[in-house]
Coordinates of C-alpha atoms and ligand atoms in Angstrom, one line a residue:
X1 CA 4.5 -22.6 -32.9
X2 CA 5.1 -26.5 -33.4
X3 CA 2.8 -28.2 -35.9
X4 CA 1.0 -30.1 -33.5
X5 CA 0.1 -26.8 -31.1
X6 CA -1.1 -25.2 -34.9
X7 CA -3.2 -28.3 -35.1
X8 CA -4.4 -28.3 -31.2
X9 CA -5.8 -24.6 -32.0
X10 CA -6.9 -25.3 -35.3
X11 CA -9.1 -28.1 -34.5
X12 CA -10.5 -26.9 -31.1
X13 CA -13.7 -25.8 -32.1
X14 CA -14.8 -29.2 -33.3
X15 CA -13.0 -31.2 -30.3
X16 CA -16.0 -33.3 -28.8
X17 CA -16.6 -31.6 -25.5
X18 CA -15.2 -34.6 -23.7
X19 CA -12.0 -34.5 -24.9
X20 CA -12.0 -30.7 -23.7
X21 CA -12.4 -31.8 -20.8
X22 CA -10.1 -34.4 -20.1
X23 CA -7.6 -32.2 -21.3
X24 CA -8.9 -29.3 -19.1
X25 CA -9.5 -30.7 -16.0
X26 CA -6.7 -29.9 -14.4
X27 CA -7.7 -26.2 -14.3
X28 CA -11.0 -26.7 -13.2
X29 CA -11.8 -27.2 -9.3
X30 CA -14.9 -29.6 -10.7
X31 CA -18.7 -29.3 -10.8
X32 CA -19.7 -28.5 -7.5
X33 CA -18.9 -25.6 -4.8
X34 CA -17.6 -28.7 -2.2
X35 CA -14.8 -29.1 -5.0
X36 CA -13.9 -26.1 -4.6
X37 CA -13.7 -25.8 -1.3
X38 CA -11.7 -28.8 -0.5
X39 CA -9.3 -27.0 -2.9
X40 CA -9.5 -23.8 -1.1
X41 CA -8.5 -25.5 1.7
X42 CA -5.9 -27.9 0.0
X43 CA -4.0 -24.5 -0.7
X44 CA -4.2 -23.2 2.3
X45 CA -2.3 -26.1 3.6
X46 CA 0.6 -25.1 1.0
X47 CA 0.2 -21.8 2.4
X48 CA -1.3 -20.0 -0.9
X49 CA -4.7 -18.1 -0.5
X50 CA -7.4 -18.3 -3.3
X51 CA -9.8 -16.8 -5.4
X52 CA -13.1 -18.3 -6.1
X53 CA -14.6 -18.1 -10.1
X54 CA -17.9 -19.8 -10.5
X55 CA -17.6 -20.6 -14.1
X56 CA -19.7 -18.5 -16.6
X57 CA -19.7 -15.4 -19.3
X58 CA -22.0 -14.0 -22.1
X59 CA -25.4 -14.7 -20.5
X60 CA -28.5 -14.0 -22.9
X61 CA -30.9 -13.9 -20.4
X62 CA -31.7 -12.4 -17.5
X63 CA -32.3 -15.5 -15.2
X64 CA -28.7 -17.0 -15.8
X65 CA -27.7 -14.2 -14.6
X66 CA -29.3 -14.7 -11.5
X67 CA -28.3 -18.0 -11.2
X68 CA -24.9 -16.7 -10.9
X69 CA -25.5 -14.0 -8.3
X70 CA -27.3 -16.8 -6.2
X71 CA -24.1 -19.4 -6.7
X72 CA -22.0 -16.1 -5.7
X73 CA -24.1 -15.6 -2.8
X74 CA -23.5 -19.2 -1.6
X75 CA -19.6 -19.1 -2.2
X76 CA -19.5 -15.7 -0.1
X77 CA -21.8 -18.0 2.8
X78 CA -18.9 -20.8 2.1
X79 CA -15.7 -18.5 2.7
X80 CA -17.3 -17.1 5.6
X81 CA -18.4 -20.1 7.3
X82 CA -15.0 -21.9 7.3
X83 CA -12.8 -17.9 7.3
X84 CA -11.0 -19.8 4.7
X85 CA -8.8 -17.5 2.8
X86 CA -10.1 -16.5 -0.5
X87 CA -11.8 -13.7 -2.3
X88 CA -14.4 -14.0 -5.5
X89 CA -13.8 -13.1 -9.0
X90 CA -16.6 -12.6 -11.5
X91 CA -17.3 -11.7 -14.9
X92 CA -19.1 -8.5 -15.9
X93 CA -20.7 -10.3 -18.9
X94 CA -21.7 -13.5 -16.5
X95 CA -24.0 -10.7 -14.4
X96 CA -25.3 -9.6 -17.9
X97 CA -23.5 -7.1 -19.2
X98 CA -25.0 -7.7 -22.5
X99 CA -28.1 -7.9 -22.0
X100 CA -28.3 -4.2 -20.1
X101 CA -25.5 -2.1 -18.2
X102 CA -27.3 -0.9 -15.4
X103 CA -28.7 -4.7 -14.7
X104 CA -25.5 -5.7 -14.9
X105 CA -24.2 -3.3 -12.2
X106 CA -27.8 -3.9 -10.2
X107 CA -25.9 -7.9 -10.1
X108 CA -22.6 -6.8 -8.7
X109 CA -23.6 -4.4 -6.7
X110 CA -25.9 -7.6 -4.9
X111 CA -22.9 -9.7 -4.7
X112 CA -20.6 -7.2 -3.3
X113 CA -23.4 -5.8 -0.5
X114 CA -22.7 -9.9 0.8
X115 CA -19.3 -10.1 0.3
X116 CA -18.5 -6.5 1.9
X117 CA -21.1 -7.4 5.1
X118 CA -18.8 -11.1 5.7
X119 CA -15.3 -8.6 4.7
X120 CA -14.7 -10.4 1.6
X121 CA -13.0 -8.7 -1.8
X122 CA -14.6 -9.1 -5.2
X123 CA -12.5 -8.7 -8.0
X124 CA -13.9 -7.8 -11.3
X125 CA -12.3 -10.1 -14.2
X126 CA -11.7 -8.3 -17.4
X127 CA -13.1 -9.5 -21.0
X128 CA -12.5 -8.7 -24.3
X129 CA -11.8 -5.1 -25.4
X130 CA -15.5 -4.3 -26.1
X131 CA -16.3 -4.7 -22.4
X132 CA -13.6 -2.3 -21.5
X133 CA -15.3 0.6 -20.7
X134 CA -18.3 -0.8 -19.3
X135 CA -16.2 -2.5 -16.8
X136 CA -14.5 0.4 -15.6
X137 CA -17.6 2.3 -15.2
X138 CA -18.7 -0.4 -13.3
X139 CA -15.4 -0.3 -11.0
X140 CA -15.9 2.8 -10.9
X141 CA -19.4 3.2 -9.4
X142 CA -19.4 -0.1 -7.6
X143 CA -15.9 1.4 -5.6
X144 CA -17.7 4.2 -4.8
X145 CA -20.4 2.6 -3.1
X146 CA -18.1 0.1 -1.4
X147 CA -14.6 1.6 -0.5
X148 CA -12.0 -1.4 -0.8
X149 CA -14.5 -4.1 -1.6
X150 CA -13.5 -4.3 -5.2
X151 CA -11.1 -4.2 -7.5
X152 CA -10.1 -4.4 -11.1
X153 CA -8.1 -6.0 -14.3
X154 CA -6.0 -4.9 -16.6
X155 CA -4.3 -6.7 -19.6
X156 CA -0.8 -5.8 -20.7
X157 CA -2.0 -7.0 -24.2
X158 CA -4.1 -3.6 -24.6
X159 CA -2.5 -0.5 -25.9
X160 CA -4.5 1.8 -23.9
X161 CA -3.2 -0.4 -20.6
X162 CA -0.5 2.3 -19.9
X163 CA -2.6 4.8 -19.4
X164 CA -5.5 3.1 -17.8
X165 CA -2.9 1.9 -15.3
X166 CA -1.8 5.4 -14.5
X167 CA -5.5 6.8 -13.5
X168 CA -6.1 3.3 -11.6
X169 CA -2.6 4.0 -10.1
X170 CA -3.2 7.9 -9.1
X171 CA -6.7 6.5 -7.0
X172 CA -5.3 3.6 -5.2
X173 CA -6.9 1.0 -7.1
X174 CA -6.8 -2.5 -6.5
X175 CA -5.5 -3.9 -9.6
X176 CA -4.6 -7.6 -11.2
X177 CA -1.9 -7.3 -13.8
X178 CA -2.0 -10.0 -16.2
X179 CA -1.5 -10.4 -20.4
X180 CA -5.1 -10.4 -21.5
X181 CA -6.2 -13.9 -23.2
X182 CA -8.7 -12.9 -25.4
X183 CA -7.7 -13.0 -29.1
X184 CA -7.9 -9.1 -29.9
X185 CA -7.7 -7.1 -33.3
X186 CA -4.2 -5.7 -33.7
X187 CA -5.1 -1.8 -33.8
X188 CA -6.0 -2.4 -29.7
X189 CA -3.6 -5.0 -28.9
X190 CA -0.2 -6.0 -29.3
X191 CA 0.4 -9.5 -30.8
X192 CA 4.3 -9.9 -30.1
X193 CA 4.8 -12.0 -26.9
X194 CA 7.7 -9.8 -26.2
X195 CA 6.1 -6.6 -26.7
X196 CA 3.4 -7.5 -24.5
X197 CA 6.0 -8.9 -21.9
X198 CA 7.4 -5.5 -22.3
X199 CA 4.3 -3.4 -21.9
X200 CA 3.7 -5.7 -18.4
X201 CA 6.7 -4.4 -16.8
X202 CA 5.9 -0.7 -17.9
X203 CA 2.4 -0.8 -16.1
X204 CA 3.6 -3.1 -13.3
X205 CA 6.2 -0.2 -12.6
X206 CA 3.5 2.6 -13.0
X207 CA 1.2 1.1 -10.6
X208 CA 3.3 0.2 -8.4
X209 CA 5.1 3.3 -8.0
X210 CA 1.6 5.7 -8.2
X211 CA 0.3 3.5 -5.0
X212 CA -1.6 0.7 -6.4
X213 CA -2.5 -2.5 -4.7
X214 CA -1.2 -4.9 -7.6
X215 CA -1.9 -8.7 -8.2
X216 CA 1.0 -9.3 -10.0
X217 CA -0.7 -12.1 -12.3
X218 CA 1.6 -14.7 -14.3
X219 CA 3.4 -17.9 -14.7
X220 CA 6.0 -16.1 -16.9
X221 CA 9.3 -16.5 -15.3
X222 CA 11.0 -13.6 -16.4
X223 CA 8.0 -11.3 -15.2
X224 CA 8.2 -12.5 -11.9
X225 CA 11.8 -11.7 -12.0
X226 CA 11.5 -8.7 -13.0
X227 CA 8.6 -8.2 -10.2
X228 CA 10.9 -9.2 -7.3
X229 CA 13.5 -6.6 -8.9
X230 CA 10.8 -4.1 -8.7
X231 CA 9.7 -5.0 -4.9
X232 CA 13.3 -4.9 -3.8
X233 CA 13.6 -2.0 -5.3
X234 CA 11.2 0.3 -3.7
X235 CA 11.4 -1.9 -0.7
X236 CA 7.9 -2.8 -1.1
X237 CA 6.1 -4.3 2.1
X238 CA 4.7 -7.9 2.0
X239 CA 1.1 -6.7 2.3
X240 CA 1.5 -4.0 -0.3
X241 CA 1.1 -6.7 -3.3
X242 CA 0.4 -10.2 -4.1
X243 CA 1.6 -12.6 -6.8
X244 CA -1.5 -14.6 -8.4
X245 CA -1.6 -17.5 -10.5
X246 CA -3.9 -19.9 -12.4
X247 CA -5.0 -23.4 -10.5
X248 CA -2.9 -26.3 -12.4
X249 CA -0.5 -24.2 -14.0
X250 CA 3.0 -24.7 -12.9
X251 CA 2.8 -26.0 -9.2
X252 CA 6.1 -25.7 -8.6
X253 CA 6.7 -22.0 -9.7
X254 CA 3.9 -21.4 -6.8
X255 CA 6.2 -23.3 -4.0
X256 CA 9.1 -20.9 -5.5
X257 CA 7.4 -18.1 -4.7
X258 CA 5.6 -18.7 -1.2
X259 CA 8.6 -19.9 0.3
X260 CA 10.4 -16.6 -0.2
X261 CA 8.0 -15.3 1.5
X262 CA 5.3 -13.6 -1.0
X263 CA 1.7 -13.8 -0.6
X264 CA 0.0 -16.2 -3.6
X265 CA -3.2 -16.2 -4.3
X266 CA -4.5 -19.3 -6.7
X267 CA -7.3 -18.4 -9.5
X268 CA -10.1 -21.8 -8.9
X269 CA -12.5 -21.6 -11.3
X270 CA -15.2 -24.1 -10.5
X271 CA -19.1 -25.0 -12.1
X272 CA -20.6 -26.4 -14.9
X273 CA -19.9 -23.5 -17.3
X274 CA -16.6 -25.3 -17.7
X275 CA -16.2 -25.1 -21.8
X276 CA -14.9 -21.6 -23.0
X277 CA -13.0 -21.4 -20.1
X278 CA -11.3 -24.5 -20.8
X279 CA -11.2 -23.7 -24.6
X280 CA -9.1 -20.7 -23.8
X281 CA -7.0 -22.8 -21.6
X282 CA -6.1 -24.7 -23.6
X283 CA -5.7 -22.8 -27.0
X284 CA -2.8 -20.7 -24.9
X285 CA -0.9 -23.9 -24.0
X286 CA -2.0 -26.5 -26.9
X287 CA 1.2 -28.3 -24.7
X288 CA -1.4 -29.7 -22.2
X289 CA -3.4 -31.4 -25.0
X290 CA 0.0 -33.1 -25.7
X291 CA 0.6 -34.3 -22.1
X292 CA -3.0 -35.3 -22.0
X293 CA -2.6 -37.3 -25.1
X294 CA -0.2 -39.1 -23.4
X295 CA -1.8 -39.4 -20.3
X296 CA -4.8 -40.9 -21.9
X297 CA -2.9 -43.4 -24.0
X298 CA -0.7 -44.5 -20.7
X299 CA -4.6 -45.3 -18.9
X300 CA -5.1 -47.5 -21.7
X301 CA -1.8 -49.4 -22.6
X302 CA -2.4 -49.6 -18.4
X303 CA -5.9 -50.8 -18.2
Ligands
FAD1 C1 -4.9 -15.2 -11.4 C2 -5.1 -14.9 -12.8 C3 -6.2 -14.2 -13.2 C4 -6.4 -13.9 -14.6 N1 -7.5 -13.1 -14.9 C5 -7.6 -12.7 -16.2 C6 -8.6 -11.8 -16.6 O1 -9.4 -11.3 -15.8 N2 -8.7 -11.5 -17.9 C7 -7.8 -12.0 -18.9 O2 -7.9 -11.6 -20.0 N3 -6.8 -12.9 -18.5 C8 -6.7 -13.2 -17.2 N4 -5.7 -14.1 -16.9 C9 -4.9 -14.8 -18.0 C10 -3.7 -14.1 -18.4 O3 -4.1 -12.9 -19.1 C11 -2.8 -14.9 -19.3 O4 -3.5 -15.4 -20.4 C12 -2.2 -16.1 -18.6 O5 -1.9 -15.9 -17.3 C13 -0.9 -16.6 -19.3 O6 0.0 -15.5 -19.3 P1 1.4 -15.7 -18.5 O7 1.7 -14.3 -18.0 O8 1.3 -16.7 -17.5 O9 2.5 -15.9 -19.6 P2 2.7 -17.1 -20.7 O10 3.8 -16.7 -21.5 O11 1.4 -17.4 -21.4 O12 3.0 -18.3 -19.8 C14 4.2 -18.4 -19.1 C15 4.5 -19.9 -18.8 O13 3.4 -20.4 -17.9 C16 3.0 -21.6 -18.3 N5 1.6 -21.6 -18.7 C17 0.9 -20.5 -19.0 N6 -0.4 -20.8 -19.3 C18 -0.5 -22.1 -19.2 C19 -1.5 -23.1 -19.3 N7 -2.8 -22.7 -19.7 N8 -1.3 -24.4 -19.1 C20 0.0 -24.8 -18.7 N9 1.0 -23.9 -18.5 C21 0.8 -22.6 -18.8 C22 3.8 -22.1 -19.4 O14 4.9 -22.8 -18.9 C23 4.3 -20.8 -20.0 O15 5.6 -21.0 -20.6 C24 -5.5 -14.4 -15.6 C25 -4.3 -15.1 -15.1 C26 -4.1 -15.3 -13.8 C27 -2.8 -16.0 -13.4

């Protein structure tokens, strides 16, 4: 790690918010649901589909999280009005997962009665390990209430991801694939970029051998190498998987892969809830504070 990416992660938690954002913005739809939508559709034009994320984790109380099942209402009435093509992503811990499990699952289970009615798929994001095993239970009883409406995450980072990938694999799960960014303790995770990259090729390969719908989820080059290896491989159908990636990172990666033909679905987070997510953003890739930097200083020397 450079010096100045120690520093950009060193001295995030007292960047004034601002600054966050400028830095984070590119990720970000913006504020409002009409941002995201006029993204949604922007993609479309360059053929990608989307997922929608209305910004927001950790509620304390109980009314936030019905905030957020009422924003996820509206974005499900959105998609459907314009059949643009995108699903909805949440987070277990947005809908209150710790402030009670079975309120929690009372919140996802509303969301996904509206998305499953308009034919729209809810994935369920994953968080830090603690929320492991709450989310799967979830998964688990939400699935069985709504056959196909739902899926899952899991994070290469994880030790136990191997064989939670098998038993997701063995029921036909729907499953995103990605590395996992929450910082983690190192008796659950792996730390080594390379031994995580490793561990994401294992599960990829177990999913998608045991029948598993995967999003194959990353910007890492040598992943999605080794992804198209796998598809050509088993001579995997073009509606049997999808790659995903994250709105503002690597644009030209995305064009790579839709015109060879893959499905690509773009992660657009949108809301005002814009600050961890952005703080997480940009501790992965302190690069973008560096381009930002310079951005910022060009809009000056230009002004
Ligand atoms: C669609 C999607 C959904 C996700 N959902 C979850 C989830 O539910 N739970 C979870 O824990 N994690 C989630 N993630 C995040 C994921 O776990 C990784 O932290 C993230 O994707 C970076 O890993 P990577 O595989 O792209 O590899 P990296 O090695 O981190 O990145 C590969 C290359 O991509 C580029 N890049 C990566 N990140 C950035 C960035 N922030 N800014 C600029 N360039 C960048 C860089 O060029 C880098 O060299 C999701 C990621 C995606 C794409």
């Amino acid at each position: 790690m450079s010096f100045f990416d120690s520093i950009v992660r060193t001295t995030l938690p007292i960047t004034p918010k601002p600054m966050v954002h400028f830095f984070a913005r590119r990720y970000v739809a913006g504020a409002k649901l009409t941002d995201a939508i006029a993204t949604v559709r922007r993609l479309s034009k360059e053929g990608c589909c989307a997922t929608l994320d209305v910004l927001g984790e950790s509620v304390s109380e109980r009314q936030h999280a019905a905030t957020a099942v009422a924003a996820y209402h509206e974005v499900i009435e959105a998609i459907a009005a314009e059949a643009l093509p995108a699903n909805i992503s949440l987070k277990p811990t947005q809908m209150g997962l710790n402030i009670d499990y079975s309120f929690c699952r009372d919140n996802v289970a509303a969301v996904l009665e509206r998305a499953s009615a308009k034919g729209i798929f809810v994935r369920i994001d994953m968080e830090d390990s603690p929320t492991i095993d709450a989310t799967l239970r979830l998964y688990h009883e939400l699935i069985a209430r709504f056959p196909k409406g739902t899926g899952v995450v899991m994070q290469t980072r994880m030790r136990r991801t191997l064989s939670d990938c098998a038993a997701l694999a063995a029921e036909g799960a729907s499953v995103r694939l990605c590395k996992g960014i929450y910082r983690e303790p190192r008796p659950v995770a792996y730390e080594e970029r390379e031994i995580i990259r490793r561990a994401y090729v294992h599960a990829l390969r177990i999913l998608l051998v045991g029948g598993a719908y995967v999003g194959i989820a990353t910007h890492d080059e040598m992943l999605v190498c080794e992804a198209l290896a796998m598809i050509q491989e088993f001579g995997m159908r073009a509606d049997g998987y999808e790659f995903q990636m994250l709105l503002g990172v690597d644009p030209e990666l995305r064009r790579i892969i839709t015109d060879a033909g893959h499905k690509l679905r773009v992660y657009v987070p949108f809301g005002s809830h814009w600050y961890p997510y952005s703080v997480r953003r940009c501790r992965e890739n302190p690069s973008i504070a560096r381009a930002g930097i310079e951005a910022f200083l060009k809009g000056r020397m230009e002004s």
